[in-house]
Amino acid sequence: MARIVNFNAGPAGLPTEVLERVQAELLDYNGTGLSIMEASHRGGDYDAVHENAQRLLLSLSGAPDDCKVLFLQGGASLQFAMLPMNFLAPDASADYIDTGEWSKKSIKEAKRFGGVNVAASTADANYDHLPALDAIDLDPNASYVHLTTNNTIFGTQFHDYPKTGTVPLVCDMSSDILSRRFDWSDIGMIYGGAQKNLGPSGLTVVMMRESFYERITNDVPTMLSYKTHWEKNSLFNTPPTFAIYILWRVLEWVEGHGGLEGMEARNREKAELLYGFLDEHADYYRGTVTDAAHRSWMNVTFRLPNEDLEKRFVAEGLKAGFCGLKGHRSVGGIRVSMYNAASPDNIRSFLDFARGFMGANRG
Ligand SMILES: *Cc1c(COP(=O)(O)O)cnc(C)c1O
């Protein structure tokens, strides 16, 4: 069996240990004679999976006591609409910080439901850096502040969050949830598709504080209402049970690797290795993010001297055992997505390849 190193932006690599565990219990889960995939979502076996995944996610992320985990579907993309649909009254306004393609999409959806104040934007610079925290023009009467914590396409990440005071902060953490410790103090809600740092696609994770939940203003259809899923503990209808089960196994893996602090150390080490290499060879590998303080630990974006070399880098990288290196079409170049499952050793072997490529293709 040959597993290659997965640098895809999402769906992304899962820890091999998790996949092996899933494989081992695929046909007969816990002596039930059934796959957990076939088990009733109202039965005791699945119930324990659901509870365990929620409990571990809360404890690993350091969530405050009034926080609940909701298991939804429709991806982070549905949250772009569901958030304002529930929390943004037609005569109210929400603050949005525009730092990339995903922020832009969230703004587009919010405008359907109420007012949007774009409190800061780096669109003019094609999102090659983040706005300074003290230059964000927050409205004290906003219904919430929306922030994309990690910009998957442009390779930037907020390593600190704006202080929003009494206005709840809502974070799209699709591409950096559980990658490092973070400050919960202003956060009302976090959401993300599971397929980058948490598990397989098909599951959307929402973590919501009761103090934020109580601010729901709008009456919306049953399945689009957070109230339904909050009150029914995400069991109003059939949740994506198998994806939630894999999430649980991934969370156990995180716990076994030192929890959030362990992930932070692992991701810091990877970032230092890769950005250190880029800085050392900046005449050949040019990072696209202009301010080093804004560099993402999850998605590292860079260019080679020309597009032909970039194409060759992607093709030869694949032959050398690294997939997913092609950058998003709106930025071009190369993107290394190194979520939690990617190890420092994966990065070291990638750097051996990149060093060799540079030597052979000086042009
Ligand atoms: C991938 C991604 C999304 C889209 O997620 P889906 O689950 O495919 O809808 C949204 N926001 C960010 C930051 C992402 O990285």
CSV table of C-alpha atoms and ligand atoms in Angstrom, one decimal:
chain,number,residue,atom,x,y,z
A,1,MET,CA,0.0,0.0,0.0
A,2,ALA,CA,1.4,3.4,-1.0
A,3,ARG,CA,-0.1,6.5,0.6
A,4,ILE,CA,1.1,9.7,-0.8
A,5,VAL,CA,1.4,13.0,1.1
A,6,ASN,CA,-1.8,14.9,0.7
A,7,PHE,CA,-1.5,18.7,0.4
A,8,ASN,CA,-5.0,19.2,-1.0
A,9,ALA,CA,-6.9,22.2,0.2
A,10,GLY,CA,-10.0,20.2,1.0
A,11,PRO,CA,-11.2,17.6,1.3
A,12,ALA,CA,-7.8,17.1,2.9
A,13,GLY,CA,-5.6,14.4,4.4
A,14,LEU,CA,-6.8,12.4,7.4
A,15,PRO,CA,-4.5,10.8,9.9
A,16,THR,CA,-3.6,7.3,8.6
A,17,GLU,CA,-4.2,5.9,12.1
A,18,VAL,CA,-7.8,7.2,12.0
A,19,LEU,CA,-8.4,5.6,8.6
A,20,GLU,CA,-7.0,2.3,9.8
A,21,ARG,CA,-9.2,2.4,12.9
A,22,VAL,CA,-12.2,3.2,10.7
A,23,GLN,CA,-11.3,0.3,8.4
A,24,ALA,CA,-10.9,-2.1,11.3
A,25,GLU,CA,-14.4,-1.4,12.7
A,26,LEU,CA,-16.1,-0.8,9.3
A,27,LEU,CA,-18.0,-4.1,9.1
A,28,ASP,CA,-18.7,-4.7,12.8
A,29,TYR,CA,-18.8,-1.7,15.0
A,30,ASN,CA,-18.2,-2.4,18.7
A,31,GLY,CA,-19.6,-6.0,18.5
A,32,THR,CA,-22.9,-4.9,17.1
A,33,GLY,CA,-22.6,-6.9,13.8
A,34,LEU,CA,-23.3,-3.7,11.9
A,35,SER,CA,-21.3,-0.9,10.5
A,36,ILE,CA,-21.9,2.4,12.4
A,37,MET,CA,-22.9,3.6,9.0
A,38,GLU,CA,-25.9,1.3,9.1
A,39,ALA,CA,-26.9,2.0,12.7
A,40,SER,CA,-30.0,4.0,13.7
A,41,HIS,CA,-29.4,7.6,14.6
A,42,ARG,CA,-31.9,7.0,17.4
A,43,GLY,CA,-30.0,4.0,18.8
A,44,GLY,CA,-27.6,3.8,21.8
A,45,ASP,CA,-24.5,3.0,19.8
A,46,TYR,CA,-24.8,6.1,17.6
A,47,ASP,CA,-25.9,8.2,20.5
A,48,ALA,CA,-22.6,7.6,22.2
A,49,VAL,CA,-20.7,8.6,19.1
A,50,HIS,CA,-22.7,11.8,18.8
A,51,GLU,CA,-22.2,12.7,22.5
A,52,ASN,CA,-18.5,11.8,22.5
A,53,ALA,CA,-17.8,13.9,19.4
A,54,GLN,CA,-19.6,16.9,20.9
A,55,ARG,CA,-17.9,16.5,24.3
A,56,LEU,CA,-14.4,16.2,22.8
A,57,LEU,CA,-14.8,19.1,20.4
A,58,LEU,CA,-15.9,21.3,23.3
A,59,SER,CA,-13.1,20.2,25.6
A,60,LEU,CA,-10.3,20.2,23.0
A,61,SER,CA,-11.2,23.7,21.7
A,62,GLY,CA,-11.4,25.2,25.2
A,63,ALA,CA,-15.0,26.3,24.6
A,64,PRO,CA,-16.8,28.2,27.4
A,65,ASP,CA,-19.4,26.3,29.4
A,66,ASP,CA,-22.4,27.9,27.6
A,67,CYS,CA,-21.2,26.6,24.2
A,68,LYS,CA,-23.1,23.9,22.2
A,69,VAL,CA,-22.0,21.9,19.2
A,70,LEU,CA,-24.4,21.6,16.3
A,71,PHE,CA,-23.8,19.0,13.5
A,72,LEU,CA,-25.3,20.4,10.3
A,73,GLN,CA,-25.0,20.0,6.5
A,74,GLY,CA,-24.7,22.2,3.5
A,75,GLY,CA,-21.1,23.1,4.2
A,76,ALA,CA,-19.6,26.4,5.4
A,77,SER,CA,-21.3,27.8,2.3
A,78,LEU,CA,-24.8,27.3,3.8
A,79,GLN,CA,-23.6,29.0,7.0
A,80,PHE,CA,-22.9,32.1,4.9
A,81,ALA,CA,-26.7,32.3,4.5
A,82,MET,CA,-28.0,30.7,7.6
A,83,LEU,CA,-26.1,33.0,9.9
A,84,PRO,CA,-27.7,36.3,8.6
A,85,MET,CA,-31.0,34.4,8.0
A,86,ASN,CA,-31.3,33.8,11.7
A,87,PHE,CA,-29.4,36.7,13.2
A,88,LEU,CA,-29.6,39.7,10.9
A,89,ALA,CA,-33.0,41.5,11.0
A,90,PRO,CA,-33.9,43.4,7.8
A,91,ASP,CA,-33.5,46.8,9.5
A,92,ALA,CA,-30.2,45.9,11.3
A,93,SER,CA,-26.6,45.7,10.1
A,94,ALA,CA,-23.7,43.3,10.5
A,95,ASP,CA,-20.0,43.9,10.2
A,96,TYR,CA,-18.0,41.9,7.7
A,97,ILE,CA,-14.2,41.8,7.4
A,98,ASP,CA,-13.4,41.1,3.7
A,99,THR,CA,-10.1,39.1,3.4
A,100,GLY,CA,-10.7,36.8,0.5
A,101,GLU,CA,-13.0,34.7,-1.7
A,102,TRP,CA,-14.8,33.1,1.2
A,103,SER,CA,-15.4,36.4,3.0
A,104,LYS,CA,-16.7,37.8,-0.3
A,105,LYS,CA,-19.2,35.0,-0.6
A,106,SER,CA,-20.4,35.4,3.0
A,107,ILE,CA,-21.0,39.1,2.4
A,108,LYS,CA,-23.0,38.4,-0.7
A,109,GLU,CA,-25.3,36.1,1.2
A,110,ALA,CA,-25.7,38.5,4.2
A,111,LYS,CA,-26.8,41.3,1.9
A,112,ARG,CA,-29.9,39.3,1.0
A,113,PHE,CA,-31.2,39.6,4.6
A,114,GLY,CA,-30.1,42.9,6.1
A,115,GLY,CA,-27.4,45.7,6.1
A,116,VAL,CA,-23.7,44.9,5.7
A,117,ASN,CA,-20.9,47.1,6.8
A,118,VAL,CA,-17.7,46.0,5.2
A,119,ALA,CA,-15.6,47.0,8.2
A,120,ALA,CA,-12.3,46.4,6.4
A,121,SER,CA,-11.1,45.0,3.1
A,122,THR,CA,-7.9,44.1,1.4
A,123,ALA,CA,-9.5,43.4,-2.0
A,124,ASP,CA,-7.5,46.3,-3.6
A,125,ALA,CA,-4.3,44.3,-3.0
A,126,ASN,CA,-5.8,41.0,-4.2
A,127,TYR,CA,-5.9,40.0,-0.5
A,128,ASP,CA,-2.1,39.6,-0.2
A,129,HIS,CA,-2.2,40.8,3.4
A,130,LEU,CA,-4.8,41.3,6.2
A,131,PRO,CA,-6.2,44.6,7.4
A,132,ALA,CA,-4.5,45.9,10.6
A,133,LEU,CA,-6.7,45.1,13.6
A,134,ASP,CA,-6.8,48.8,14.7
A,135,ALA,CA,-7.9,49.9,11.2
A,136,ILE,CA,-11.1,47.8,11.3
A,137,ASP,CA,-14.1,50.1,11.4
A,138,LEU,CA,-16.5,48.3,13.7
A,139,ASP,CA,-20.0,49.5,14.3
A,140,PRO,CA,-21.0,49.2,18.0
A,141,ASN,CA,-24.6,48.5,17.0
A,142,ALA,CA,-23.8,45.7,14.6
A,143,SER,CA,-25.7,42.4,15.1
A,144,TYR,CA,-22.4,40.6,14.9
A,145,VAL,CA,-18.9,40.8,13.4
A,146,HIS,CA,-18.0,38.2,10.8
A,147,LEU,CA,-14.3,37.1,10.4
A,148,THR,CA,-12.7,34.5,8.1
A,149,THR,CA,-9.9,33.4,10.5
A,150,ASN,CA,-7.8,31.6,7.8
A,151,ASN,CA,-8.0,32.5,4.1
A,152,THR,CA,-7.5,29.2,2.5
A,153,ILE,CA,-7.0,30.6,-1.0
A,154,PHE,CA,-4.8,33.6,-0.3
A,155,GLY,CA,-2.7,32.0,2.4
A,156,THR,CA,-3.3,34.5,5.2
A,157,GLN,CA,-4.4,33.9,8.8
A,158,PHE,CA,-5.5,36.0,11.7
A,159,HIS,CA,-3.1,35.1,14.5
A,160,ASP,CA,-5.0,37.5,16.7
A,161,TYR,CA,-8.7,38.5,16.4
A,162,PRO,CA,-10.2,42.0,16.6
A,163,LYS,CA,-11.7,43.0,19.9
A,164,THR,CA,-15.4,43.4,19.3
A,165,GLY,CA,-16.5,44.2,22.8
A,166,THR,CA,-20.2,43.6,23.3
A,167,VAL,CA,-20.8,42.7,19.6
A,168,PRO,CA,-20.4,38.9,19.2
A,169,LEU,CA,-17.6,37.7,16.9
A,170,VAL,CA,-18.6,35.0,14.4
A,171,CYS,CA,-15.7,33.1,12.8
A,172,ASP,CA,-15.6,31.0,9.7
A,173,MET,CA,-12.9,28.6,10.9
A,174,SER,CA,-13.3,26.1,8.1
A,175,SER,CA,-9.6,25.9,7.4
A,176,ASP,CA,-8.0,26.4,10.8
A,177,ILE,CA,-10.3,25.1,13.4
A,178,LEU,CA,-8.4,23.1,16.1
A,179,SER,CA,-5.0,24.1,14.6
A,180,ARG,CA,-3.9,26.2,17.5
A,181,ARG,CA,-5.2,27.9,20.7
A,182,PHE,CA,-7.3,31.0,20.2
A,183,ASP,CA,-9.2,33.5,22.3
A,184,TRP,CA,-12.8,32.7,22.8
A,185,SER,CA,-13.6,35.9,24.8
A,186,ASP,CA,-15.5,37.8,22.0
A,187,ILE,CA,-16.7,34.8,20.1
A,188,GLY,CA,-20.4,34.1,19.8
A,189,MET,CA,-20.2,31.4,17.1
A,190,ILE,CA,-17.7,29.4,15.1
A,191,TYR,CA,-18.5,27.3,12.0
A,192,GLY,CA,-16.7,25.3,9.5
A,193,GLY,CA,-17.0,22.5,6.9
A,194,ALA,CA,-15.3,19.4,8.5
A,195,GLN,CA,-13.3,18.4,5.4
A,196,LYS,CA,-10.1,20.4,6.2
A,197,ASN,CA,-9.1,19.9,9.8
A,198,LEU,CA,-11.8,17.7,11.3
A,199,GLY,CA,-12.9,14.9,9.1
A,200,PRO,CA,-14.7,14.0,5.9
A,201,SER,CA,-16.9,16.3,3.8
A,202,GLY,CA,-20.7,16.2,4.3
A,203,LEU,CA,-20.6,17.5,7.9
A,204,THR,CA,-20.7,21.2,9.0
A,205,VAL,CA,-19.7,21.9,12.6
A,206,VAL,CA,-21.2,24.9,14.4
A,207,MET,CA,-20.1,25.9,17.9
A,208,MET,CA,-22.5,28.4,19.4
A,209,ARG,CA,-22.7,30.1,22.8
A,210,GLU,CA,-26.0,30.4,24.5
A,211,SER,CA,-25.5,34.2,24.9
A,212,PHE,CA,-25.3,34.4,21.1
A,213,TYR,CA,-28.1,31.9,20.5
A,214,GLU,CA,-30.4,34.2,22.5
A,215,ARG,CA,-29.9,36.9,20.0
A,216,ILE,CA,-31.7,35.1,17.2
A,217,THR,CA,-34.1,37.6,15.6
A,218,ASN,CA,-35.7,35.9,12.6
A,219,ASP,CA,-38.3,33.2,12.1
A,220,VAL,CA,-37.0,30.9,9.4
A,221,PRO,CA,-37.9,27.5,7.9
A,222,THR,CA,-37.4,24.6,10.3
A,223,MET,CA,-34.3,23.1,8.8
A,224,LEU,CA,-32.6,26.4,8.4
A,225,SER,CA,-33.3,27.5,11.9
A,226,TYR,CA,-30.5,27.1,14.5
A,227,LYS,CA,-33.3,26.8,17.1
A,228,THR,CA,-34.4,23.5,15.6
A,229,HIS,CA,-30.9,22.0,15.8
A,230,TRP,CA,-30.1,23.5,19.2
A,231,GLU,CA,-33.3,22.2,20.8
A,232,LYS,CA,-33.1,18.8,19.2
A,233,ASN,CA,-29.4,18.4,19.8
A,234,SER,CA,-28.8,18.1,16.0
A,235,LEU,CA,-31.1,15.0,15.8
A,236,PHE,CA,-34.2,16.7,14.4
A,237,ASN,CA,-33.6,14.7,11.2
A,238,THR,CA,-30.9,12.2,10.2
A,239,PRO,CA,-27.5,13.8,10.7
A,240,PRO,CA,-24.5,12.6,8.7
A,241,THR,CA,-23.8,9.8,11.1
A,242,PHE,CA,-20.7,8.3,9.5
A,243,ALA,CA,-19.0,11.7,9.1
A,244,ILE,CA,-19.7,12.5,12.7
A,245,TYR,CA,-18.2,9.1,13.7
A,246,ILE,CA,-15.0,9.9,11.8
A,247,LEU,CA,-14.9,13.3,13.4
A,248,TRP,CA,-14.9,11.6,16.7
A,249,ARG,CA,-12.0,9.4,15.7
A,250,VAL,CA,-10.1,12.4,14.5
A,251,LEU,CA,-10.8,14.2,17.8
A,252,GLU,CA,-9.4,11.2,19.7
A,253,TRP,CA,-6.3,11.5,17.5
A,254,VAL,CA,-6.0,15.2,18.3
A,255,GLU,CA,-6.3,14.4,22.0
A,256,GLY,CA,-3.7,11.6,21.7
A,257,HIS,CA,-1.3,14.1,20.1
A,258,GLY,CA,-1.4,16.7,22.9
A,259,GLY,CA,-4.7,18.4,22.2
A,260,LEU,CA,-4.8,21.9,21.0
A,261,GLU,CA,-1.4,22.7,22.4
A,262,GLY,CA,0.0,19.7,20.7
A,263,MET,CA,-1.5,20.7,17.4
A,264,GLU,CA,-0.2,24.3,17.8
A,265,ALA,CA,3.4,23.0,18.4
A,266,ARG,CA,3.1,20.7,15.4
A,267,ASN,CA,1.7,23.4,13.1
A,268,ARG,CA,4.2,26.0,14.3
A,269,GLU,CA,7.0,23.6,13.6
A,270,LYS,CA,5.7,23.0,10.1
A,271,ALA,CA,5.2,26.7,9.4
A,272,GLU,CA,8.8,27.5,10.6
A,273,LEU,CA,10.2,24.8,8.4
A,274,LEU,CA,8.4,25.8,5.2
A,275,TYR,CA,8.5,29.6,5.6
A,276,GLY,CA,12.1,29.4,6.7
A,277,PHE,CA,12.9,27.6,3.5
A,278,LEU,CA,11.0,30.1,1.4
A,279,ASP,CA,12.7,33.0,3.0
A,280,GLU,CA,16.1,31.4,2.5
A,281,HIS,CA,15.4,30.9,-1.2
A,282,ALA,CA,13.3,34.0,-1.9
A,283,ASP,CA,15.1,34.6,-5.2
A,284,TYR,CA,13.4,31.3,-6.5
A,285,TYR,CA,10.4,30.6,-4.2
A,286,ARG,CA,8.5,33.9,-3.7
A,287,GLY,CA,5.8,33.9,-1.0
A,288,THR,CA,2.6,35.7,-2.1
A,289,VAL,CA,1.7,37.1,1.3
A,290,THR,CA,3.4,40.5,1.7
A,291,ASP,CA,3.4,40.7,5.5
A,292,ALA,CA,5.1,37.8,7.3
A,293,ALA,CA,2.9,38.3,10.3
A,294,HIS,CA,-0.2,37.4,8.3
A,295,ARG,CA,1.2,34.1,6.9
A,296,SER,CA,-1.1,31.1,7.3
A,297,TRP,CA,0.1,28.1,9.1
A,298,MET,CA,-2.4,26.0,7.1
A,299,ASN,CA,-2.1,27.1,3.5
A,300,VAL,CA,1.2,28.3,2.2
A,301,THR,CA,1.1,30.1,-1.1
A,302,PHE,CA,4.1,30.9,-3.3
A,303,ARG,CA,5.3,31.4,-6.8
A,304,LEU,CA,8.2,30.1,-8.9
A,305,PRO,CA,10.1,32.2,-11.4
A,306,ASN,CA,7.6,31.5,-14.2
A,307,GLU,CA,4.4,29.5,-14.9
A,308,ASP,CA,6.1,26.8,-16.8
A,309,LEU,CA,8.3,26.0,-13.8
A,310,GLU,CA,5.2,26.0,-11.6
A,311,LYS,CA,3.5,23.4,-13.9
A,312,ARG,CA,6.6,21.3,-13.8
A,313,PHE,CA,6.8,21.6,-10.0
A,314,VAL,CA,3.2,20.4,-9.6
A,315,ALA,CA,3.8,17.4,-12.0
A,316,GLU,CA,7.2,16.4,-10.6
A,317,GLY,CA,5.9,16.9,-7.0
A,318,LEU,CA,3.1,14.4,-7.7
A,319,LYS,CA,5.7,11.9,-9.1
A,320,ALA,CA,7.7,12.4,-5.9
A,321,GLY,CA,4.7,11.6,-3.8
A,322,PHE,CA,3.1,15.0,-3.0
A,323,CYS,CA,-0.4,15.7,-4.3
A,324,GLY,CA,-2.5,18.9,-4.3
A,325,LEU,CA,0.3,21.4,-4.9
A,326,LYS,CA,-1.5,23.5,-7.5
A,327,GLY,CA,-2.6,27.0,-6.2
A,328,HIS,CA,-6.1,28.2,-6.5
A,329,ARG,CA,-6.8,29.7,-9.9
A,330,SER,CA,-7.4,33.2,-8.5
A,331,VAL,CA,-3.8,33.3,-7.1
A,332,GLY,CA,-2.0,30.9,-9.3
A,333,GLY,CA,1.3,29.4,-8.3
A,334,ILE,CA,1.7,26.8,-5.7
A,335,ARG,CA,-0.2,26.1,-2.5
A,336,VAL,CA,0.8,23.6,0.2
A,337,SER,CA,-2.2,22.9,2.5
A,338,MET,CA,-0.8,21.4,5.6
A,339,TYR,CA,-3.6,20.9,8.0
A,340,ASN,CA,-3.3,19.0,11.3
A,341,ALA,CA,-2.9,15.6,9.7
A,342,ALA,CA,0.3,16.7,7.8
A,343,SER,CA,3.4,15.9,9.9
A,344,PRO,CA,6.6,17.9,10.2
A,345,ASP,CA,8.3,14.9,8.6
A,346,ASN,CA,6.0,15.3,5.6
A,347,ILE,CA,7.2,18.9,5.3
A,348,ARG,CA,10.9,17.9,5.6
A,349,SER,CA,10.6,15.4,2.8
A,350,PHE,CA,8.7,18.0,0.7
A,351,LEU,CA,11.6,20.5,1.3
A,352,ASP,CA,14.0,17.8,0.1
A,353,PHE,CA,12.0,17.7,-3.1
A,354,ALA,CA,11.8,21.5,-3.4
A,355,ARG,CA,15.5,21.9,-2.9
A,356,GLY,CA,16.3,19.3,-5.5
A,357,PHE,CA,13.8,20.8,-8.0
A,358,MET,CA,15.4,24.2,-7.6
A,359,GLY,CA,18.9,22.8,-8.2
A,360,ALA,CA,17.8,21.0,-11.3
A,361,ASN,CA,15.7,23.9,-12.7
A,362,ARG,CA,17.7,27.0,-12.2
A,363,GLY,CA,16.8,28.1,-15.7
B,1,LIG,C1,-13.5,25.6,2.2
B,1,LIG,C2,-13.9,26.8,2.8
B,1,LIG,C3,-15.3,27.2,2.7
B,1,LIG,C4,-16.3,26.4,1.9
B,1,LIG,O1,-16.7,25.2,2.6
B,1,LIG,P1,-17.8,24.3,2.1
B,1,LIG,O2,-17.9,23.3,3.2
B,1,LIG,O3,-17.3,23.6,0.8
B,1,LIG,O4,-19.0,25.0,1.8
B,1,LIG,C5,-15.7,28.3,3.4
B,1,LIG,N1,-14.8,29.1,4.1
B,1,LIG,C6,-13.5,28.7,4.2
B,1,LIG,C7,-12.6,29.6,4.9
B,1,LIG,C8,-13.0,27.6,3.5
B,1,LIG,O5,-11.7,27.3,3.6
